[in-house]
PDB file of N, CA and C in Angstrom:
ATOM      1  N   MET A  85     -16.688  -6.632 -39.926  1.00 60.00           N
ATOM      2  CA  MET A  85     -17.122  -5.512 -39.114  1.00 60.00           C
ATOM      3  C   MET A  85     -17.551  -6.028 -37.741  1.00 60.00           C
ATOM      4  N   LYS A  86     -17.130  -5.336 -36.714  1.00 78.00           N
ATOM      5  CA  LYS A  86     -17.464  -5.703 -35.346  1.00 78.00           C
ATOM      6  C   LYS A  86     -18.828  -5.134 -34.976  1.00 78.00           C
ATOM      7  N   SER A  87     -19.572  -5.880 -34.160  1.00 82.00           N
ATOM      8  CA  SER A  87     -20.856  -5.379 -33.681  1.00 82.00           C
ATOM      9  C   SER A  87     -20.605  -4.330 -32.603  1.00 82.00           C
ATOM     10  N   ALA A  88     -21.601  -3.505 -32.362  1.00 79.00           N
ATOM     11  CA  ALA A  88     -21.494  -2.443 -31.355  1.00 79.00           C
ATOM     12  C   ALA A  88     -22.791  -2.407 -30.552  1.00 79.00           C
ATOM     13  N   PRO A  89     -22.736  -1.879 -29.351  1.00 79.00           N
ATOM     14  CA  PRO A  89     -23.959  -1.794 -28.542  1.00 79.00           C
ATOM     15  C   PRO A  89     -24.923  -0.759 -29.126  1.00 79.00           C
ATOM     16  N   LEU A  90     -26.150  -0.809 -28.674  1.00 73.00           N
ATOM     17  CA  LEU A  90     -27.160   0.122 -29.160  1.00 73.00           C
ATOM     18  C   LEU A  90     -27.093   1.469 -28.455  1.00 73.00           C
ATOM     19  N   ALA A  91     -26.485   1.503 -27.274  1.00 78.00           N
ATOM     20  CA  ALA A  91     -26.399   2.747 -26.503  1.00 78.00           C
ATOM     21  C   ALA A  91     -24.952   2.997 -26.092  1.00 78.00           C
ATOM     22  N   ALA A  92     -24.619   4.238 -25.838  1.00 81.00           N
ATOM     23  CA  ALA A  92     -23.294   4.661 -25.361  1.00 81.00           C
ATOM     24  C   ALA A  92     -22.169   4.264 -26.299  1.00 81.00           C
ATOM     25  N   VAL A  93     -22.414   4.312 -27.586  1.00 86.00           N
ATOM     26  CA  VAL A  93     -21.400   3.942 -28.570  1.00 86.00           C
ATOM     27  C   VAL A  93     -20.231   4.923 -28.530  1.00 86.00           C
ATOM     28  N   ASP A  94     -20.498   6.184 -28.242  1.00 89.00           N
ATOM     29  CA  ASP A  94     -19.431   7.191 -28.189  1.00 89.00           C
ATOM     30  C   ASP A  94     -18.436   6.924 -27.059  1.00 89.00           C
ATOM     31  N   VAL A  95     -18.827   6.193 -26.053  1.00 91.00           N
ATOM     32  CA  VAL A  95     -17.924   5.799 -24.960  1.00 91.00           C
ATOM     33  C   VAL A  95     -17.317   4.430 -25.265  1.00 91.00           C
ATOM     34  N   TRP A  96     -18.105   3.520 -25.770  1.00 90.00           N
ATOM     35  CA  TRP A  96     -17.675   2.139 -25.989  1.00 90.00           C
ATOM     36  C   TRP A  96     -16.608   2.030 -27.078  1.00 90.00           C
ATOM     37  N   LEU A  97     -16.788   2.715 -28.195  1.00 92.00           N
ATOM     38  CA  LEU A  97     -15.853   2.592 -29.320  1.00 92.00           C
ATOM     39  C   LEU A  97     -14.417   2.998 -28.975  1.00 92.00           C
ATOM     40  N   PRO A  98     -14.177   4.138 -28.310  1.00 94.00           N
ATOM     41  CA  PRO A  98     -12.786   4.471 -27.975  1.00 94.00           C
ATOM     42  C   PRO A  98     -12.134   3.455 -27.028  1.00 94.00           C
ATOM     43  N   VAL A  99     -12.913   2.902 -26.112  1.00 95.00           N
ATOM     44  CA  VAL A  99     -12.381   1.903 -25.184  1.00 95.00           C
ATOM     45  C   VAL A  99     -11.987   0.643 -25.947  1.00 95.00           C
ATOM     46  N   MET A 100     -12.843   0.190 -26.854  1.00 94.00           N
ATOM     47  CA  MET A 100     -12.545  -1.018 -27.628  1.00 94.00           C
ATOM     48  C   MET A 100     -11.379  -0.796 -28.590  1.00 94.00           C
ATOM     49  N   ALA A 101     -11.329   0.373 -29.199  1.00 93.00           N
ATOM     50  CA  ALA A 101     -10.221   0.665 -30.118  1.00 93.00           C
ATOM     51  C   ALA A 101      -8.887   0.657 -29.372  1.00 93.00           C
ATOM     52  N   ALA A 102      -8.863   1.238 -28.178  1.00 95.00           N
ATOM     53  CA  ALA A 102      -7.631   1.257 -27.381  1.00 95.00           C
ATOM     54  C   ALA A 102      -7.232  -0.156 -26.939  1.00 95.00           C
ATOM     55  N   ALA A 103      -8.213  -1.015 -26.723  1.00 95.00           N
ATOM     56  CA  ALA A 103      -7.952  -2.385 -26.267  1.00 95.00           C
ATOM     57  C   ALA A 103      -7.711  -3.346 -27.427  1.00 95.00           C
ATOM     58  N   GLY A 104      -7.919  -2.897 -28.630  1.00 94.00           N
ATOM     59  CA  GLY A 104      -7.782  -3.798 -29.778  1.00 94.00           C
ATOM     60  C   GLY A 104      -8.892  -4.837 -29.824  1.00 94.00           C
ATOM     61  N   TYR A 105     -10.062  -4.481 -29.293  1.00 94.00           N
ATOM     62  CA  TYR A 105     -11.230  -5.370 -29.242  1.00 94.00           C
ATOM     63  C   TYR A 105     -10.906  -6.679 -28.526  1.00 94.00           C
ATOM     64  N   ARG A 106     -10.058  -6.585 -27.493  1.00 96.00           N
ATOM     65  CA  ARG A 106      -9.680  -7.754 -26.699  1.00 96.00           C
ATOM     66  C   ARG A 106      -9.814  -7.402 -25.219  1.00 96.00           C
ATOM     67  N   CYS A 107     -10.257  -8.350 -24.430  1.00 96.00           N
ATOM     68  CA  CYS A 107     -10.425  -8.150 -22.993  1.00 96.00           C
ATOM     69  C   CYS A 107      -9.097  -7.699 -22.372  1.00 96.00           C
ATOM     70  N   GLN A 108      -9.150  -6.707 -21.508  1.00 96.00           N
ATOM     71  CA  GLN A 108      -7.944  -6.156 -20.905  1.00 96.00           C
ATOM     72  C   GLN A 108      -7.665  -6.700 -19.512  1.00 96.00           C
ATOM     73  N   CYS A 109      -8.323  -7.757 -19.121  1.00 96.00           N
ATOM     74  CA  CYS A 109      -8.081  -8.355 -17.806  1.00 96.00           C
ATOM     75  C   CYS A 109      -6.666  -8.923 -17.775  1.00 96.00           C
ATOM     76  N   THR A 110      -5.936  -8.580 -16.719  1.00 95.00           N
ATOM     77  CA  THR A 110      -4.567  -9.070 -16.566  1.00 95.00           C
ATOM     78  C   THR A 110      -4.422  -9.899 -15.294  1.00 95.00           C
ATOM     79  N   GLY A 111      -5.493 -10.571 -14.919  1.00 94.00           N
ATOM     80  CA  GLY A 111      -5.453 -11.444 -13.760  1.00 94.00           C
ATOM     81  C   GLY A 111      -6.311 -10.992 -12.603  1.00 94.00           C
ATOM     82  N   GLU A 112      -6.989  -9.871 -12.727  1.00 93.00           N
ATOM     83  CA  GLU A 112      -7.864  -9.391 -11.654  1.00 93.00           C
ATOM     84  C   GLU A 112      -8.989 -10.377 -11.354  1.00 93.00           C
ATOM     85  N   CYS A 113      -9.307 -11.211 -12.314  1.00 94.00           N
ATOM     86  CA  CYS A 113     -10.386 -12.184 -12.151  1.00 94.00           C
ATOM     87  C   CYS A 113      -9.947 -13.414 -11.356  1.00 94.00           C
ATOM     88  N   GLY A 114      -8.657 -13.525 -11.095  1.00 93.00           N
ATOM     89  CA  GLY A 114      -8.151 -14.694 -10.388  1.00 93.00           C
ATOM     90  C   GLY A 114      -7.475 -15.689 -11.306  1.00 93.00           C
ATOM     91  N   ASN A 115      -7.662 -15.533 -12.602  1.00 93.00           N
ATOM     92  CA  ASN A 115      -7.019 -16.392 -13.592  1.00 93.00           C
ATOM     93  C   ASN A 115      -5.763 -15.666 -14.081  1.00 93.00           C
ATOM     94  N   PRO A 116      -4.596 -16.271 -13.957  1.00 94.00           N
ATOM     95  CA  PRO A 116      -3.377 -15.569 -14.376  1.00 94.00           C
ATOM     96  C   PRO A 116      -3.230 -15.423 -15.897  1.00 94.00           C
ATOM     97  N   HIS A 117      -4.067 -16.081 -16.672  1.00 93.00           N
ATOM     98  CA  HIS A 117      -4.011 -16.033 -18.142  1.00 93.00           C
ATOM     99  C   HIS A 117      -2.583 -16.330 -18.622  1.00 93.00           C
ATOM    100  N   ALA A 118      -2.005 -17.357 -18.051  1.00 91.00           N
ATOM    101  CA  ALA A 118      -0.604 -17.694 -18.302  1.00 91.00           C
ATOM    102  C   ALA A 118      -0.317 -18.071 -19.753  1.00 91.00           C
ATOM    103  N   LYS A 119      -1.265 -18.667 -20.437  1.00 92.00           N
ATOM    104  CA  LYS A 119      -1.036 -19.099 -21.821  1.00 92.00           C
ATOM    105  C   LYS A 119      -1.060 -17.946 -22.812  1.00 92.00           C
ATOM    106  N   THR A 120      -1.566 -16.798 -22.389  1.00 92.00           N
ATOM    107  CA  THR A 120      -1.685 -15.655 -23.301  1.00 92.00           C
ATOM    108  C   THR A 120      -0.941 -14.437 -22.770  1.00 92.00           C
ATOM    109  N   GLU A 121       0.224 -14.667 -22.207  1.00 91.00           N
ATOM    110  CA  GLU A 121       1.120 -13.608 -21.743  1.00 91.00           C
ATOM    111  C   GLU A 121       0.489 -12.693 -20.700  1.00 91.00           C
ATOM    112  N   GLY A 122      -0.358 -13.249 -19.847  1.00 93.00           N
ATOM    113  CA  GLY A 122      -0.925 -12.486 -18.743  1.00 93.00           C
ATOM    114  C   GLY A 122      -2.147 -11.651 -19.066  1.00 93.00           C
ATOM    115  N   ARG A 123      -2.683 -11.785 -20.262  1.00 95.00           N
ATOM    116  CA  ARG A 123      -3.877 -11.026 -20.641  1.00 95.00           C
ATOM    117  C   ARG A 123      -4.942 -11.983 -21.164  1.00 95.00           C
ATOM    118  N   CYS A 124      -6.185 -11.713 -20.823  1.00 95.00           N
ATOM    119  CA  CYS A 124      -7.293 -12.561 -21.258  1.00 95.00           C
ATOM    120  C   CYS A 124      -7.315 -12.659 -22.789  1.00 95.00           C
ATOM    121  N   PRO A 125      -7.520 -13.853 -23.336  1.00 94.00           N
ATOM    122  CA  PRO A 125      -7.493 -14.021 -24.783  1.00 94.00           C
ATOM    123  C   PRO A 125      -8.811 -13.705 -25.494  1.00 94.00           C
ATOM    124  N   ARG A 126      -9.873 -13.443 -24.743  1.00 93.00           N
ATOM    125  CA  ARG A 126     -11.178 -13.274 -25.382  1.00 93.00           C
ATOM    126  C   ARG A 126     -11.262 -11.978 -26.189  1.00 93.00           C
ATOM    127  N   GLU A 127     -11.790 -12.119 -27.397  1.00 93.00           N
ATOM    128  CA  GLU A 127     -11.951 -10.980 -28.299  1.00 93.00           C
ATOM    129  C   GLU A 127     -13.419 -10.743 -28.586  1.00 93.00           C
ATOM    130  N   HIS A 128     -13.759  -9.482 -28.852  1.00 91.00           N
ATOM    131  CA  HIS A 128     -15.144  -9.122 -29.139  1.00 91.00           C
ATOM    132  C   HIS A 128     -15.626  -9.838 -30.395  1.00 91.00           C
ATOM    133  N   ASP A 129     -16.820 -10.355 -30.326  1.00 88.00           N
ATOM    134  CA  ASP A 129     -17.472 -11.107 -31.405  1.00 88.00           C
ATOM    135  C   ASP A 129     -16.822 -12.462 -31.672  1.00 88.00           C
ATOM    136  N   GLY A 130     -15.915 -12.885 -30.820  1.00 84.00           N
ATOM    137  CA  GLY A 130     -15.323 -14.209 -30.951  1.00 84.00           C
ATOM    138  C   GLY A 130     -16.200 -15.235 -30.250  1.00 84.00           C
ATOM    139  N   TYR A 131     -15.843 -16.484 -30.366  1.00 79.00           N
ATOM    140  CA  TYR A 131     -16.577 -17.562 -29.720  1.00 79.00           C
ATOM    141  C   TYR A 131     -15.737 -18.139 -28.590  1.00 79.00           C
ATOM    142  N   THR A 132     -16.396 -18.576 -27.522  1.00 73.00           N
ATOM    143  CA  THR A 132     -15.669 -19.136 -26.392  1.00 73.00           C
ATOM    144  C   THR A 132     -15.138 -20.528 -26.691  1.00 73.00           C
ATOM    145  N   SER A 133     -15.832 -21.277 -27.497  1.00 71.00           N
ATOM    146  CA  SER A 133     -15.380 -22.616 -27.879  1.00 71.00           C
ATOM    147  C   SER A 133     -16.165 -23.039 -29.119  1.00 71.00           C
ATOM    148  N   LYS A 134     -15.970 -24.262 -29.519  1.00 69.00           N
ATOM    149  CA  LYS A 134     -16.649 -24.757 -30.717  1.00 69.00           C
ATOM    150  C   LYS A 134     -18.166 -24.662 -30.587  1.00 69.00           C
ATOM    151  N   HIS A 135     -18.688 -24.957 -29.404  1.00 70.00           N
ATOM    152  CA  HIS A 135     -20.132 -24.906 -29.186  1.00 70.00           C
ATOM    153  C   HIS A 135     -20.528 -23.793 -28.218  1.00 70.00           C
ATOM    154  N   GLY A 136     -19.659 -22.841 -28.058  1.00 74.00           N
ATOM    155  CA  GLY A 136     -19.884 -21.779 -27.078  1.00 74.00           C
ATOM    156  C   GLY A 136     -20.714 -20.625 -27.612  1.00 74.00           C
ATOM    157  N   HIS A 137     -20.755 -19.591 -26.834  1.00 82.00           N
ATOM    158  CA  HIS A 137     -21.511 -18.398 -27.183  1.00 82.00           C
ATOM    159  C   HIS A 137     -20.570 -17.301 -27.673  1.00 82.00           C
ATOM    160  N   ARG A 138     -21.135 -16.289 -28.296  1.00 86.00           N
ATOM    161  CA  ARG A 138     -20.345 -15.152 -28.762  1.00 86.00           C
ATOM    162  C   ARG A 138     -19.964 -14.280 -27.586  1.00 86.00           C
ATOM    163  N   ILE A 139     -18.789 -13.735 -27.652  1.00 89.00           N
ATOM    164  CA  ILE A 139     -18.302 -12.858 -26.588  1.00 89.00           C
ATOM    165  C   ILE A 139     -18.632 -11.420 -26.954  1.00 89.00           C
ATOM    166  N   ARG A 140     -19.255 -10.725 -26.030  1.00 91.00           N
ATOM    167  CA  ARG A 140     -19.559  -9.310 -26.193  1.00 91.00           C
ATOM    168  C   ARG A 140     -18.822  -8.560 -25.098  1.00 91.00           C
ATOM    169  N   LEU A 141     -17.779  -7.857 -25.471  1.00 93.00           N
ATOM    170  CA  LEU A 141     -17.020  -7.100 -24.492  1.00 93.00           C
ATOM    171  C   LEU A 141     -17.803  -5.877 -24.047  1.00 93.00           C
ATOM    172  N   MET A 142     -17.520  -5.440 -22.812  1.00 93.00           N
ATOM    173  CA  MET A 142     -18.172  -4.246 -22.267  1.00 93.00           C
ATOM    174  C   MET A 142     -17.106  -3.257 -21.836  1.00 93.00           C
ATOM    175  N   ALA A 143     -17.474  -2.006 -21.845  1.00 94.00           N
ATOM    176  CA  ALA A 143     -16.609  -0.956 -21.316  1.00 94.00           C
ATOM    177  C   ALA A 143     -17.024  -0.738 -19.870  1.00 94.00           C
ATOM    178  N   ALA A 144     -16.135  -1.071 -18.952  1.00 94.00           N
ATOM    179  CA  ALA A 144     -16.430  -0.969 -17.525  1.00 94.00           C
ATOM    180  C   ALA A 144     -15.219  -0.349 -16.823  1.00 94.00           C
ATOM    181  N   PRO A 145     -15.404   0.150 -15.604  1.00 95.00           N
ATOM    182  CA  PRO A 145     -14.288   0.790 -14.900  1.00 95.00           C
ATOM    183  C   PRO A 145     -13.091  -0.149 -14.732  1.00 95.00           C
ATOM    184  N   ALA A 146     -11.901   0.435 -14.797  1.00 93.00           N
ATOM    185  CA  ALA A 146     -10.686  -0.345 -14.579  1.00 93.00           C
ATOM    186  C   ALA A 146     -10.647  -0.878 -13.155  1.00 93.00           C
ATOM    187  N   ASP A 147     -11.224  -0.137 -12.213  1.00 92.00           N
ATOM    188  CA  ASP A 147     -11.308  -0.576 -10.822  1.00 92.00           C
ATOM    189  C   ASP A 147     -12.660  -1.248 -10.614  1.00 92.00           C
ATOM    190  N   PRO A 148     -12.690  -2.555 -10.373  1.00 90.00           N
ATOM    191  CA  PRO A 148     -13.966  -3.261 -10.220  1.00 90.00           C
ATOM    192  C   PRO A 148     -14.773  -2.844  -8.991  1.00 90.00           C
ATOM    193  N   CYS A 149     -14.163  -2.079  -8.073  1.00 88.00           N
ATOM    194  CA  CYS A 149     -14.872  -1.643  -6.863  1.00 88.00           C
ATOM    195  C   CYS A 149     -15.760  -0.412  -7.100  1.00 88.00           C
ATOM    196  N   VAL A 150     -15.623   0.221  -8.249  1.00 89.00           N
ATOM    197  CA  VAL A 150     -16.410   1.420  -8.541  1.00 89.00           C
ATOM    198  C   VAL A 150     -17.882   1.032  -8.664  1.00 89.00           C
ATOM    199  N   PRO A 151     -18.753   1.705  -7.893  1.00 87.00           N
ATOM    200  CA  PRO A 151     -20.183   1.368  -7.974  1.00 87.00           C
ATOM    201  C   PRO A 151     -20.779   1.778  -9.326  1.00 87.00           C
ATOM    202  N   PRO A 152     -21.826   1.084  -9.767  1.00 85.00           N
ATOM    203  CA  PRO A 152     -22.434   1.387 -11.071  1.00 85.00           C
ATOM    204  C   PRO A 152     -22.897   2.837 -11.216  1.00 85.00           C
ATOM    205  N   VAL A 153     -23.355   3.443 -10.134  1.00 90.00           N
ATOM    206  CA  VAL A 153     -23.832   4.834 -10.206  1.00 90.00           C
ATOM    207  C   VAL A 153     -22.694   5.767 -10.596  1.00 90.00           C
ATOM    208  N   LYS A 154     -21.503   5.519 -10.092  1.00 92.00           N
ATOM    209  CA  LYS A 154     -20.350   6.345 -10.440  1.00 92.00           C
ATOM    210  C   LYS A 154     -19.763   5.930 -11.784  1.00 92.00           C
ATOM    211  N   ALA A 155     -19.856   4.648 -12.116  1.00 89.00           N
ATOM    212  CA  ALA A 155     -19.259   4.116 -13.352  1.00 89.00           C
ATOM    213  C   ALA A 155     -19.836   4.778 -14.601  1.00 89.00           C
ATOM    214  N   VAL A 156     -21.103   5.103 -14.593  1.00 88.00           N
ATOM    215  CA  VAL A 156     -21.718   5.691 -15.783  1.00 88.00           C
ATOM    216  C   VAL A 156     -21.228   7.108 -16.047  1.00 88.00           C
ATOM    217  N   THR A 157     -20.598   7.735 -15.068  1.00 91.00           N
ATOM    218  CA  THR A 157     -20.104   9.100 -15.245  1.00 91.00           C
ATOM    219  C   THR A 157     -18.642   9.144 -15.655  1.00 91.00           C
ATOM    220  N   LEU A 158     -17.962   8.004 -15.686  1.00 93.00           N
ATOM    221  CA  LEU A 158     -16.533   7.978 -15.997  1.00 93.00           C
ATOM    222  C   LEU A 158     -16.279   8.214 -17.484  1.00 93.00           C
ATOM    223  N   PRO A 159     -15.205   8.926 -17.800  1.00 93.00           N
ATOM    224  CA  PRO A 159     -14.829   9.127 -19.207  1.00 93.00           C
ATOM    225  C   PRO A 159     -14.182   7.857 -19.766  1.00 93.00           C
ATOM    226  N   PRO A 160     -14.084   7.739 -21.077  1.00 92.00           N
ATOM    227  CA  PRO A 160     -13.503   6.541 -21.692  1.00 92.00           C
ATOM    228  C   PRO A 160     -12.089   6.227 -21.212  1.00 92.00           C
ATOM    229  N   GLY A 161     -11.329   7.222 -20.827  1.00 93.00           N
ATOM    230  CA  GLY A 161      -9.962   6.992 -20.370  1.00 93.00           C
ATOM    231  C   GLY A 161      -9.867   6.205 -19.073  1.00 93.00           C
ATOM    232  N   GLU A 162     -10.935   6.187 -18.300  1.00 94.00           N
ATOM    233  CA  GLU A 162     -10.941   5.462 -17.030  1.00 94.00           C
ATOM    234  C   GLU A 162     -11.658   4.120 -17.130  1.00 94.00           C
ATOM    235  N   LEU A 163     -11.984   3.717 -18.353  1.00 95.00           N
ATOM    236  CA  LEU A 163     -12.680   2.453 -18.577  1.00 95.00           C
ATOM    237  C   LEU A 163     -11.755   1.455 -19.259  1.00 95.00           C
ATOM    238  N   ARG A 164     -12.103   0.186 -19.136  1.00 96.00           N
ATOM    239  CA  ARG A 164     -11.371  -0.888 -19.792  1.00 96.00           C
ATOM    240  C   ARG A 164     -12.348  -1.802 -20.500  1.00 96.00           C
ATOM    241  N   ALA A 165     -11.829  -2.549 -21.459  1.00 96.00           N
ATOM    242  CA  ALA A 165     -12.628  -3.571 -22.135  1.00 96.00           C
ATOM    243  C   ALA A 165     -12.588  -4.830 -21.273  1.00 96.00           C
ATOM    244  N   TRP A 166     -13.752  -5.345 -20.923  1.00 96.00           N
ATOM    245  CA  TRP A 166     -13.859  -6.546 -20.098  1.00 96.00           C
ATOM    246  C   TRP A 166     -14.778  -7.549 -20.789  1.00 96.00           C
ATOM    247  N   CYS A 167     -14.419  -8.828 -20.723  1.00 94.00           N
ATOM    248  CA  CYS A 167     -15.380  -9.859 -21.116  1.00 94.00           C
ATOM    249  C   CYS A 167     -16.265 -10.096 -19.889  1.00 94.00           C
ATOM    250  N   PRO A 168     -17.479 -10.567 -20.061  1.00 92.00           N
ATOM    251  CA  PRO A 168     -18.378 -10.746 -18.918  1.00 92.00           C
ATOM    252  C   PRO A 168     -17.819 -11.658 -17.827  1.00 92.00           C
ATOM    253  N   GLU A 169     -17.135 -12.732 -18.204  1.00 93.00           N
ATOM    254  CA  GLU A 169     -16.620 -13.660 -17.215  1.00 93.00           C
ATOM    255  C   GLU A 169     -15.553 -13.016 -16.339  1.00 93.00           C
ATOM    256  N   CYS A 170     -14.608 -12.319 -16.937  1.00 95.00           N
ATOM    257  CA  CYS A 170     -13.543 -11.672 -16.169  1.00 95.00           C
ATOM    258  C   CYS A 170     -14.108 -10.545 -15.302  1.00 95.00           C
ATOM    259  N   HIS A 171     -15.027  -9.760 -15.848  1.00 95.00           N
ATOM    260  CA  HIS A 171     -15.589  -8.647 -15.077  1.00 95.00           C
ATOM    261  C   HIS A 171     -16.348  -9.145 -13.860  1.00 95.00           C
ATOM    262  N   THR A 172     -17.153 -10.163 -14.032  1.00 94.00           N
ATOM    263  CA  THR A 172     -17.917 -10.715 -12.907  1.00 94.00           C
ATOM    264  C   THR A 172     -16.979 -11.266 -11.836  1.00 94.00           C
ATOM    265  N   ALA A 173     -15.986 -12.035 -12.246  1.00 95.00           N
ATOM    266  CA  ALA A 173     -15.044 -12.621 -11.289  1.00 95.00           C
ATOM    267  C   ALA A 173     -14.217 -11.546 -10.594  1.00 95.00           C
ATOM    268  N   ALA A 174     -13.772 -10.530 -11.329  1.00 94.00           N
ATOM    269  CA  ALA A 174     -12.976  -9.456 -10.732  1.00 94.00           C
ATOM    270  C   ALA A 174     -13.806  -8.649  -9.733  1.00 94.00           C
ATOM    271  N   THR A 175     -15.071  -8.410 -10.051  1.00 92.00           N
ATOM    272  CA  THR A 175     -15.949  -7.675  -9.142  1.00 92.00           C
ATOM    273  C   THR A 175     -16.181  -8.473  -7.869  1.00 92.00           C
ATOM    274  N   ARG A 176     -16.411  -9.757  -7.990  1.00 91.00           N
ATOM    275  CA  ARG A 176     -16.600 -10.598  -6.805  1.00 91.00           C
ATOM    276  C   ARG A 176     -15.353 -10.619  -5.940  1.00 91.00           C
ATOM    277  N   ARG A 177     -14.196 -10.778  -6.561  1.00 91.00           N
ATOM    278  CA  ARG A 177     -12.945 -10.795  -5.798  1.00 91.00           C
ATOM    279  C   ARG A 177     -12.696  -9.460  -5.112  1.00 91.00           C
ATOM    280  N   ALA A 178     -12.998  -8.360  -5.789  1.00 87.00           N
ATOM    281  CA  ALA A 178     -12.782  -7.039  -5.197  1.00 87.00           C
ATOM    282  C   ALA A 178     -13.699  -6.812  -4.005  1.00 87.00           C
ATOM    283  N   ARG A 179     -14.918  -7.283  -4.076  1.00 82.00           N
ATOM    284  CA  ARG A 179     -15.860  -7.119  -2.965  1.00 82.00           C
ATOM    285  C   ARG A 179     -15.444  -7.940  -1.752  1.00 82.00           C
ATOM    286  N   VAL A 180     -14.893  -9.114  -1.987  1.00 78.00           N
ATOM    287  CA  VAL A 180     -14.454  -9.969  -0.884  1.00 78.00           C
ATOM    288  C   VAL A 180     -13.248  -9.348  -0.182  1.00 78.00           C
ATOM    289  N   CYS A 181     -12.356  -8.763  -0.942  1.00 64.00           N
ATOM    290  CA  CYS A 181     -11.120  -8.205  -0.381  1.00 64.00           C
ATOM    291  C   CYS A 181     -11.276  -6.785   0.143  1.00 64.00           C
ATOM    292  N   ALA A 182     -12.331  -6.088  -0.267  1.00 58.00           N
ATOM    293  CA  ALA A 182     -12.500  -4.684   0.114  1.00 58.00           C
ATOM    294  C   ALA A 182     -12.882  -4.566   1.589  1.00 58.00           C
ATOM    295  N   PRO A 183     -12.261  -3.617   2.302  1.00 63.00           N
ATOM    296  CA  PRO A 183     -12.638  -3.402   3.702  1.00 63.00           C
ATOM    297  C   PRO A 183     -14.011  -2.753   3.797  1.00 63.00           C
ATOM    298  N   VAL A 184     -14.732  -3.077   4.835  1.00 59.00           N
ATOM    299  CA  VAL A 184     -16.069  -2.528   5.052  1.00 59.00           C
ATOM    300  C   VAL A 184     -15.942  -1.301   5.948  1.00 59.00           C
ATOM    301  N   ASP A 185     -16.460  -0.159   5.492  1.00 64.00           N
ATOM    302  CA  ASP A 185     -16.370   1.079   6.247  1.00 64.00           C
ATOM    303  C   ASP A 185     -17.524   1.270   7.222  1.00 64.00           C
ATOM    304  N   GLU A 186     -18.608   0.552   6.989  1.00 64.00           N
ATOM    305  CA  GLU A 186     -19.790   0.723   7.818  1.00 64.00           C
ATOM    306  C   GLU A 186     -19.646  -0.058   9.131  1.00 64.00           C
ATOM    307  N   PRO A 187     -20.177   0.498  10.218  1.00 66.00           N
ATOM    308  CA  PRO A 187     -20.144  -0.269  11.475  1.00 66.00           C
ATOM    309  C   PRO A 187     -21.034  -1.484  11.361  1.00 66.00           C
ATOM    310  N   GLY A 188     -20.644  -2.552  12.054  1.00 64.00           N
ATOM    311  CA  GLY A 188     -21.422  -3.785  12.035  1.00 64.00           C
ATOM    312  C   GLY A 188     -22.682  -3.643  12.874  1.00 64.00           C
ATOM    313  N   LEU A 189     -23.502  -4.631  12.833  1.00 65.00           N
ATOM    314  CA  LEU A 189     -24.779  -4.632  13.552  1.00 65.00           C
ATOM    315  C   LEU A 189     -24.579  -4.517  15.054  1.00 65.00           C
ATOM    316  N   PHE A 190     -23.530  -5.130  15.558  1.00 68.00           N
ATOM    317  CA  PHE A 190     -23.321  -5.151  17.002  1.00 68.00           C
ATOM    318  C   PHE A 190     -22.243  -4.184  17.474  1.00 68.00           C
ATOM    319  N   ASP A 191     -21.696  -3.356  16.558  1.00 62.00           N
ATOM    320  CA  ASP A 191     -20.715  -2.349  16.953  1.00 62.00           C
ATOM    321  C   ASP A 191     -21.441  -1.113  17.485  1.00 62.00           C
ATOM    322  N   LEU A 192     -21.060  -0.696  18.677  1.00 60.00           N
ATOM    323  CA  LEU A 192     -21.674   0.501  19.255  1.00 60.00           C
ATOM    324  C   LEU A 192     -20.692   1.597  19.434  1.00 60.00           C
TER     325      LEU A 192
END
């Protein structure tokens, strides 16, 4: 039996079932995942290595640029299963590549 979060189980379970309890990152994190046919190999409740930690997948927006305030309102169909490492890396990469809409400090 797979573990489940204590909150938002009604959103988390459909996302994990659709993903097969496996991270759905296909390279957004910067890692091409070449050894596993282009998809992250991490599975929920699996271990990262012999002495590693357990992997707990999260249901997060498919678009890493979505702010957390909007992310909590998304339906399960707009979410993906992410391992923490891929989600963090994908979010960082998206922020670096995203254009800034706000004027700069010295723009008048």
